[in-house]
């Protein structure tokens, strides 16, 4: 089994910054892509950003230029640096990881979510 533990959420004023972290642990041989998603009240979960094991990134248009995704492969950890935050960024943020545990087991895992609230 694999567990993803997120941290770094909280309350921030508009224009402020937060950094989210997500560490994967358990039976891990390799991690392919890792990513961040978010879900605001009454809305569907949406992609925020993804990063491959080689460092290629993809962002939602709404966060381009403000958010930066990165990862530390040695620590099995993915980060999301969020700058110039807006009230519409308020949501529960979830990380996920595409994990190869052994030659026969490859799954996508999700974290429990961390609340980000942008408000004055």
Short mmCIF file of N, CA and C in Angstrom, two decimals:
data_model
loop_
_atom_site.label_atom_id
_atom_site.label_comp_id
_atom_site.label_asym_id
_atom_site.label_seq_id
_atom_site.Cartn_x
_atom_site.Cartn_y
_atom_site.Cartn_z
N UNK A 1 0.83 -1.19 0.00
CA UNK A 1 0.00 0.00 0.00
C UNK A 1 0.86 1.25 0.00
N UNK A 2 0.28 2.32 -0.48
CA UNK A 2 0.97 3.60 -0.56
C UNK A 2 0.10 4.66 0.10
N UNK A 3 0.72 5.53 0.87
CA UNK A 3 0.00 6.64 1.50
C UNK A 3 0.58 7.95 1.01
N UNK A 4 -0.31 8.91 0.80
CA UNK A 4 0.09 10.27 0.44
C UNK A 4 -0.37 11.20 1.55
N UNK A 5 0.54 11.98 2.09
CA UNK A 5 0.22 12.89 3.18
C UNK A 5 0.53 14.31 2.75
N UNK A 6 -0.51 15.14 2.72
CA UNK A 6 -0.36 16.53 2.32
C UNK A 6 -0.20 17.43 3.54
N UNK A 7 0.44 18.57 3.32
CA UNK A 7 0.57 19.59 4.36
C UNK A 7 0.75 20.95 3.70
N UNK A 8 0.53 22.00 4.50
CA UNK A 8 0.81 23.34 4.02
C UNK A 8 -0.40 24.19 3.71
N UNK A 9 -1.59 23.65 3.82
CA UNK A 9 -2.77 24.46 3.56
C UNK A 9 -3.03 25.45 4.68
N UNK A 10 -4.02 26.31 4.47
CA UNK A 10 -4.37 27.29 5.49
C UNK A 10 -5.13 28.46 4.93
N UNK A 11 -5.20 29.50 5.74
CA UNK A 11 -5.90 30.74 5.39
C UNK A 11 -4.87 31.79 4.99
N UNK A 12 -5.10 32.42 3.86
CA UNK A 12 -4.18 33.45 3.37
C UNK A 12 -4.98 34.57 2.73
N UNK A 13 -4.45 35.77 2.79
CA UNK A 13 -5.12 36.90 2.17
C UNK A 13 -4.89 36.92 0.67
N UNK A 14 -5.80 37.53 -0.08
CA UNK A 14 -5.58 37.66 -1.53
C UNK A 14 -4.24 38.31 -1.82
N UNK A 15 -3.56 37.74 -2.82
CA UNK A 15 -2.22 38.21 -3.16
C UNK A 15 -1.11 37.49 -2.41
N UNK A 16 -1.49 36.70 -1.42
CA UNK A 16 -0.49 36.00 -0.62
C UNK A 16 -0.02 34.72 -1.27
N UNK A 17 0.82 33.98 -0.52
CA UNK A 17 1.43 32.75 -1.03
C UNK A 17 1.29 31.63 -0.02
N UNK A 18 1.26 30.42 -0.55
CA UNK A 18 1.30 29.20 0.25
C UNK A 18 2.11 28.16 -0.51
N UNK A 19 2.71 27.23 0.25
CA UNK A 19 3.41 26.12 -0.37
C UNK A 19 2.85 24.82 0.19
N UNK A 20 2.32 23.99 -0.71
CA UNK A 20 1.81 22.69 -0.32
C UNK A 20 2.87 21.62 -0.56
N UNK A 21 2.86 20.62 0.31
CA UNK A 21 3.76 19.48 0.16
C UNK A 21 2.95 18.21 0.22
N UNK A 22 3.43 17.18 -0.45
CA UNK A 22 2.76 15.87 -0.43
C UNK A 22 3.85 14.80 -0.50
N UNK A 23 3.94 14.01 0.57
CA UNK A 23 4.95 12.96 0.65
C UNK A 23 4.31 11.59 0.49
N UNK A 24 4.88 10.78 -0.37
CA UNK A 24 4.41 9.42 -0.58
C UNK A 24 5.27 8.45 0.20
N UNK A 25 4.62 7.46 0.81
CA UNK A 25 5.34 6.44 1.56
C UNK A 25 4.67 5.09 1.37
N UNK A 26 5.41 4.03 1.67
CA UNK A 26 4.87 2.69 1.51
C UNK A 26 5.73 1.89 0.55
N UNK A 27 5.09 0.96 -0.12
CA UNK A 27 5.81 0.08 -1.05
C UNK A 27 5.89 0.79 -2.40
N UNK A 28 7.03 1.41 -2.66
CA UNK A 28 7.21 2.23 -3.86
C UNK A 28 8.47 1.80 -4.58
N UNK A 29 8.30 1.35 -5.82
CA UNK A 29 9.46 1.07 -6.65
C UNK A 29 9.79 2.29 -7.50
N UNK A 30 8.74 2.89 -8.03
CA UNK A 30 8.93 4.08 -8.86
C UNK A 30 7.62 4.86 -8.89
N UNK A 31 7.74 6.17 -9.04
CA UNK A 31 6.57 7.03 -9.19
C UNK A 31 6.63 7.71 -10.55
N UNK A 32 5.61 7.52 -11.32
CA UNK A 32 5.54 8.17 -12.62
C UNK A 32 5.08 9.61 -12.41
N UNK A 33 3.91 9.97 -12.83
CA UNK A 33 3.47 11.35 -12.65
C UNK A 33 2.95 11.59 -11.23
N UNK A 34 3.08 12.83 -10.80
CA UNK A 34 2.47 13.30 -9.55
C UNK A 34 1.72 14.57 -9.88
N UNK A 35 0.70 14.86 -9.09
CA UNK A 35 -0.08 16.03 -9.45
C UNK A 35 -0.88 16.59 -8.30
N UNK A 36 -1.43 17.76 -8.55
CA UNK A 36 -2.32 18.44 -7.62
C UNK A 36 -3.65 18.71 -8.32
N UNK A 37 -4.72 18.45 -7.58
CA UNK A 37 -6.07 18.72 -8.04
C UNK A 37 -6.76 19.51 -6.94
N UNK A 38 -7.88 20.15 -7.27
CA UNK A 38 -8.62 20.87 -6.25
C UNK A 38 -10.10 20.74 -6.49
N UNK A 39 -10.85 20.90 -5.39
CA UNK A 39 -12.30 20.83 -5.47
C UNK A 39 -12.89 21.90 -4.59
N UNK A 40 -13.59 22.83 -5.22
CA UNK A 40 -14.28 23.90 -4.50
C UNK A 40 -15.70 23.43 -4.18
N UNK A 41 -16.32 24.02 -3.17
CA UNK A 41 -17.68 23.61 -2.80
C UNK A 41 -18.64 23.69 -3.98
N UNK A 42 -19.37 22.63 -4.21
CA UNK A 42 -20.35 22.60 -5.28
C UNK A 42 -19.79 22.42 -6.67
N UNK A 43 -18.48 22.19 -6.77
CA UNK A 43 -17.85 22.03 -8.07
C UNK A 43 -17.16 20.68 -8.17
N UNK A 44 -16.87 20.28 -9.41
CA UNK A 44 -16.15 19.04 -9.62
C UNK A 44 -14.66 19.24 -9.34
N UNK A 45 -13.99 18.13 -9.01
CA UNK A 45 -12.55 18.18 -8.83
C UNK A 45 -11.89 18.51 -10.17
N UNK A 46 -10.91 19.39 -10.14
CA UNK A 46 -10.25 19.81 -11.37
C UNK A 46 -8.73 19.73 -11.22
N UNK A 47 -8.07 19.53 -12.36
CA UNK A 47 -6.63 19.47 -12.37
C UNK A 47 -6.04 20.86 -12.12
N UNK A 48 -5.00 20.90 -11.30
CA UNK A 48 -4.26 22.14 -11.08
C UNK A 48 -2.93 22.07 -11.83
N UNK A 49 -2.15 21.02 -11.54
CA UNK A 49 -0.84 20.87 -12.17
C UNK A 49 -0.35 19.44 -12.03
N UNK A 50 0.44 19.00 -13.00
CA UNK A 50 1.06 17.68 -12.93
C UNK A 50 2.52 17.79 -13.30
N UNK A 51 3.29 16.78 -12.86
CA UNK A 51 4.72 16.75 -13.18
C UNK A 51 5.13 15.30 -13.36
N UNK A 52 5.90 15.02 -14.41
CA UNK A 52 6.36 13.67 -14.66
C UNK A 52 7.64 13.40 -13.87
N UNK A 53 8.07 12.15 -13.89
CA UNK A 53 9.31 11.80 -13.19
C UNK A 53 10.51 12.52 -13.81
N UNK A 54 10.40 12.88 -15.07
CA UNK A 54 11.48 13.60 -15.74
C UNK A 54 11.41 15.10 -15.58
N UNK A 55 10.33 15.59 -14.95
CA UNK A 55 10.23 17.01 -14.67
C UNK A 55 9.37 17.81 -15.64
N UNK A 56 8.72 17.16 -16.58
CA UNK A 56 7.81 17.88 -17.47
C UNK A 56 6.55 18.25 -16.71
N UNK A 57 6.10 19.49 -16.91
CA UNK A 57 4.97 20.00 -16.14
C UNK A 57 3.80 20.39 -17.04
N UNK A 58 2.63 20.41 -16.42
CA UNK A 58 1.40 20.82 -17.10
C UNK A 58 0.56 21.58 -16.09
N UNK A 59 -0.03 22.69 -16.51
CA UNK A 59 -0.81 23.53 -15.61
C UNK A 59 -2.19 23.84 -16.19
N UNK A 60 -3.14 24.01 -15.30
CA UNK A 60 -4.42 24.56 -15.70
C UNK A 60 -4.21 26.02 -16.09
N UNK A 61 -4.97 26.47 -17.07
CA UNK A 61 -4.82 27.85 -17.54
C UNK A 61 -5.02 28.85 -16.41
N UNK A 62 -5.90 28.52 -15.47
CA UNK A 62 -6.25 29.45 -14.40
C UNK A 62 -5.11 29.71 -13.42
N UNK A 63 -4.09 28.84 -13.42
CA UNK A 63 -2.99 29.00 -12.46
C UNK A 63 -1.66 29.26 -13.13
N UNK A 64 -1.60 29.22 -14.44
CA UNK A 64 -0.33 29.45 -15.14
C UNK A 64 0.25 30.81 -14.77
N UNK A 65 1.55 30.81 -14.48
CA UNK A 65 2.22 32.04 -14.12
C UNK A 65 2.12 32.38 -12.64
N UNK A 66 1.26 31.68 -11.91
CA UNK A 66 1.11 31.94 -10.47
C UNK A 66 1.55 30.74 -9.61
N UNK A 67 1.29 29.55 -10.11
CA UNK A 67 1.62 28.33 -9.36
C UNK A 67 2.80 27.62 -10.01
N UNK A 68 3.60 26.97 -9.19
CA UNK A 68 4.73 26.18 -9.69
C UNK A 68 4.74 24.82 -9.00
N UNK A 69 4.73 23.77 -9.81
CA UNK A 69 4.81 22.41 -9.27
C UNK A 69 6.25 21.92 -9.40
N UNK A 70 6.71 21.19 -8.39
CA UNK A 70 8.05 20.62 -8.43
C UNK A 70 8.03 19.32 -7.63
N UNK A 71 9.09 18.54 -7.74
CA UNK A 71 9.14 17.29 -7.00
C UNK A 71 10.57 16.94 -6.65
N UNK A 72 10.70 16.20 -5.56
CA UNK A 72 11.98 15.66 -5.12
C UNK A 72 11.86 14.15 -5.21
N UNK A 73 12.44 13.57 -6.24
CA UNK A 73 12.28 12.13 -6.45
C UNK A 73 12.93 11.31 -5.34
N UNK A 74 13.99 11.81 -4.77
CA UNK A 74 14.66 11.07 -3.69
C UNK A 74 13.78 10.98 -2.45
N UNK A 75 12.91 11.97 -2.27
CA UNK A 75 12.03 12.01 -1.09
C UNK A 75 10.61 11.60 -1.44
N UNK A 76 10.34 11.24 -2.70
CA UNK A 76 8.97 10.88 -3.14
C UNK A 76 7.98 11.97 -2.74
N UNK A 77 8.35 13.20 -2.97
CA UNK A 77 7.55 14.34 -2.52
C UNK A 77 7.29 15.29 -3.69
N UNK A 78 6.07 15.81 -3.73
CA UNK A 78 5.69 16.81 -4.72
C UNK A 78 5.28 18.07 -3.99
N UNK A 79 5.59 19.21 -4.58
CA UNK A 79 5.30 20.51 -3.97
C UNK A 79 4.44 21.34 -4.93
N UNK A 80 3.70 22.28 -4.35
CA UNK A 80 2.96 23.25 -5.15
C UNK A 80 3.17 24.62 -4.51
N UNK A 81 3.96 25.45 -5.16
CA UNK A 81 4.15 26.83 -4.71
C UNK A 81 3.05 27.68 -5.34
N UNK A 82 2.26 28.31 -4.49
CA UNK A 82 1.13 29.11 -4.97
C UNK A 82 1.36 30.56 -4.61
N UNK A 83 1.49 31.41 -5.61
CA UNK A 83 1.68 32.84 -5.43
C UNK A 83 0.50 33.62 -5.99
N UNK A 84 0.40 34.86 -5.60
CA UNK A 84 -0.67 35.74 -6.10
C UNK A 84 -2.03 35.06 -5.97
N UNK A 85 -2.30 34.52 -4.82
CA UNK A 85 -3.54 33.76 -4.62
C UNK A 85 -4.76 34.65 -4.71
N UNK A 86 -5.83 34.07 -5.25
CA UNK A 86 -7.10 34.76 -5.45
C UNK A 86 -8.19 34.02 -4.67
N UNK A 87 -9.27 34.71 -4.34
CA UNK A 87 -10.37 34.03 -3.64
C UNK A 87 -10.88 32.80 -4.40
N UNK A 88 -10.84 32.86 -5.71
CA UNK A 88 -11.32 31.72 -6.50
C UNK A 88 -10.39 30.51 -6.43
N UNK A 89 -9.23 30.65 -5.80
CA UNK A 89 -8.35 29.51 -5.57
C UNK A 89 -8.76 28.72 -4.33
N UNK A 90 -9.73 29.23 -3.59
CA UNK A 90 -10.20 28.54 -2.39
C UNK A 90 -10.78 27.18 -2.75
N UNK A 91 -10.26 26.14 -2.11
CA UNK A 91 -10.69 24.77 -2.41
C UNK A 91 -9.95 23.81 -1.50
N UNK A 92 -10.38 22.57 -1.53
CA UNK A 92 -9.57 21.49 -0.94
C UNK A 92 -8.62 21.00 -2.03
N UNK A 93 -7.36 20.96 -1.71
CA UNK A 93 -6.33 20.55 -2.66
C UNK A 93 -5.90 19.12 -2.36
N UNK A 94 -5.89 18.30 -3.40
CA UNK A 94 -5.53 16.89 -3.28
C UNK A 94 -4.30 16.60 -4.14
N UNK A 95 -3.39 15.82 -3.61
CA UNK A 95 -2.30 15.36 -4.45
C UNK A 95 -2.59 13.93 -4.90
N UNK A 96 -2.00 13.56 -6.01
CA UNK A 96 -2.07 12.17 -6.43
C UNK A 96 -0.76 11.72 -7.02
N UNK A 97 -0.59 10.42 -7.10
CA UNK A 97 0.65 9.86 -7.61
C UNK A 97 0.36 8.55 -8.32
N UNK A 98 1.01 8.37 -9.45
CA UNK A 98 0.91 7.14 -10.24
C UNK A 98 2.13 6.29 -9.86
N UNK A 99 1.87 5.24 -9.06
CA UNK A 99 2.95 4.52 -8.39
C UNK A 99 3.08 3.09 -8.91
N UNK A 100 4.31 2.71 -9.18
CA UNK A 100 4.64 1.32 -9.48
C UNK A 100 5.22 0.70 -8.21
N UNK A 101 4.50 -0.23 -7.61
CA UNK A 101 4.97 -0.87 -6.38
C UNK A 101 5.81 -2.11 -6.68
N UNK A 102 5.41 -2.84 -7.71
CA UNK A 102 6.21 -3.95 -8.19
C UNK A 102 5.81 -4.20 -9.63
N UNK A 103 6.39 -5.20 -10.26
CA UNK A 103 6.18 -5.41 -11.70
C UNK A 103 4.72 -5.69 -12.02
N UNK A 104 3.94 -6.11 -11.03
CA UNK A 104 2.53 -6.45 -11.28
C UNK A 104 1.55 -5.45 -10.71
N UNK A 105 2.05 -4.44 -9.99
CA UNK A 105 1.13 -3.55 -9.29
C UNK A 105 1.46 -2.10 -9.58
N UNK A 106 0.55 -1.46 -10.28
CA UNK A 106 0.66 -0.03 -10.57
C UNK A 106 -0.71 0.59 -10.30
N UNK A 107 -0.77 1.58 -9.43
CA UNK A 107 -2.02 2.23 -9.05
C UNK A 107 -1.84 3.73 -8.93
N UNK A 108 -2.97 4.42 -8.99
CA UNK A 108 -3.00 5.85 -8.69
C UNK A 108 -3.57 6.03 -7.29
N UNK A 109 -2.84 6.81 -6.49
CA UNK A 109 -3.24 7.04 -5.10
C UNK A 109 -3.54 8.52 -4.89
N UNK A 110 -4.41 8.79 -3.90
CA UNK A 110 -4.80 10.15 -3.58
C UNK A 110 -4.50 10.44 -2.11
N UNK A 111 -4.16 11.69 -1.85
CA UNK A 111 -4.05 12.15 -0.48
C UNK A 111 -5.41 12.47 0.09
N UNK A 112 -5.41 12.86 1.37
CA UNK A 112 -6.67 13.11 2.07
C UNK A 112 -7.19 14.52 1.82
N UNK A 113 -6.38 15.37 1.26
CA UNK A 113 -6.79 16.74 0.97
C UNK A 113 -6.37 17.73 2.04
N UNK A 114 -6.08 18.95 1.60
CA UNK A 114 -5.75 20.03 2.53
C UNK A 114 -6.48 21.29 2.09
N UNK A 115 -7.08 21.97 3.05
CA UNK A 115 -7.92 23.13 2.75
C UNK A 115 -7.05 24.37 2.51
N UNK A 116 -7.34 25.06 1.42
CA UNK A 116 -6.74 26.36 1.14
C UNK A 116 -7.87 27.37 1.05
N UNK A 117 -7.80 28.40 1.87
CA UNK A 117 -8.82 29.44 1.88
C UNK A 117 -8.15 30.79 1.65
N UNK A 118 -8.61 31.48 0.62
CA UNK A 118 -8.07 32.80 0.28
C UNK A 118 -9.15 33.83 0.56
N UNK A 119 -8.92 34.62 1.59
CA UNK A 119 -9.95 35.57 2.02
C UNK A 119 -9.32 36.69 2.83
N UNK A 120 -9.92 37.86 2.72
CA UNK A 120 -9.44 38.99 3.51
C UNK A 120 -10.25 39.10 4.80
#
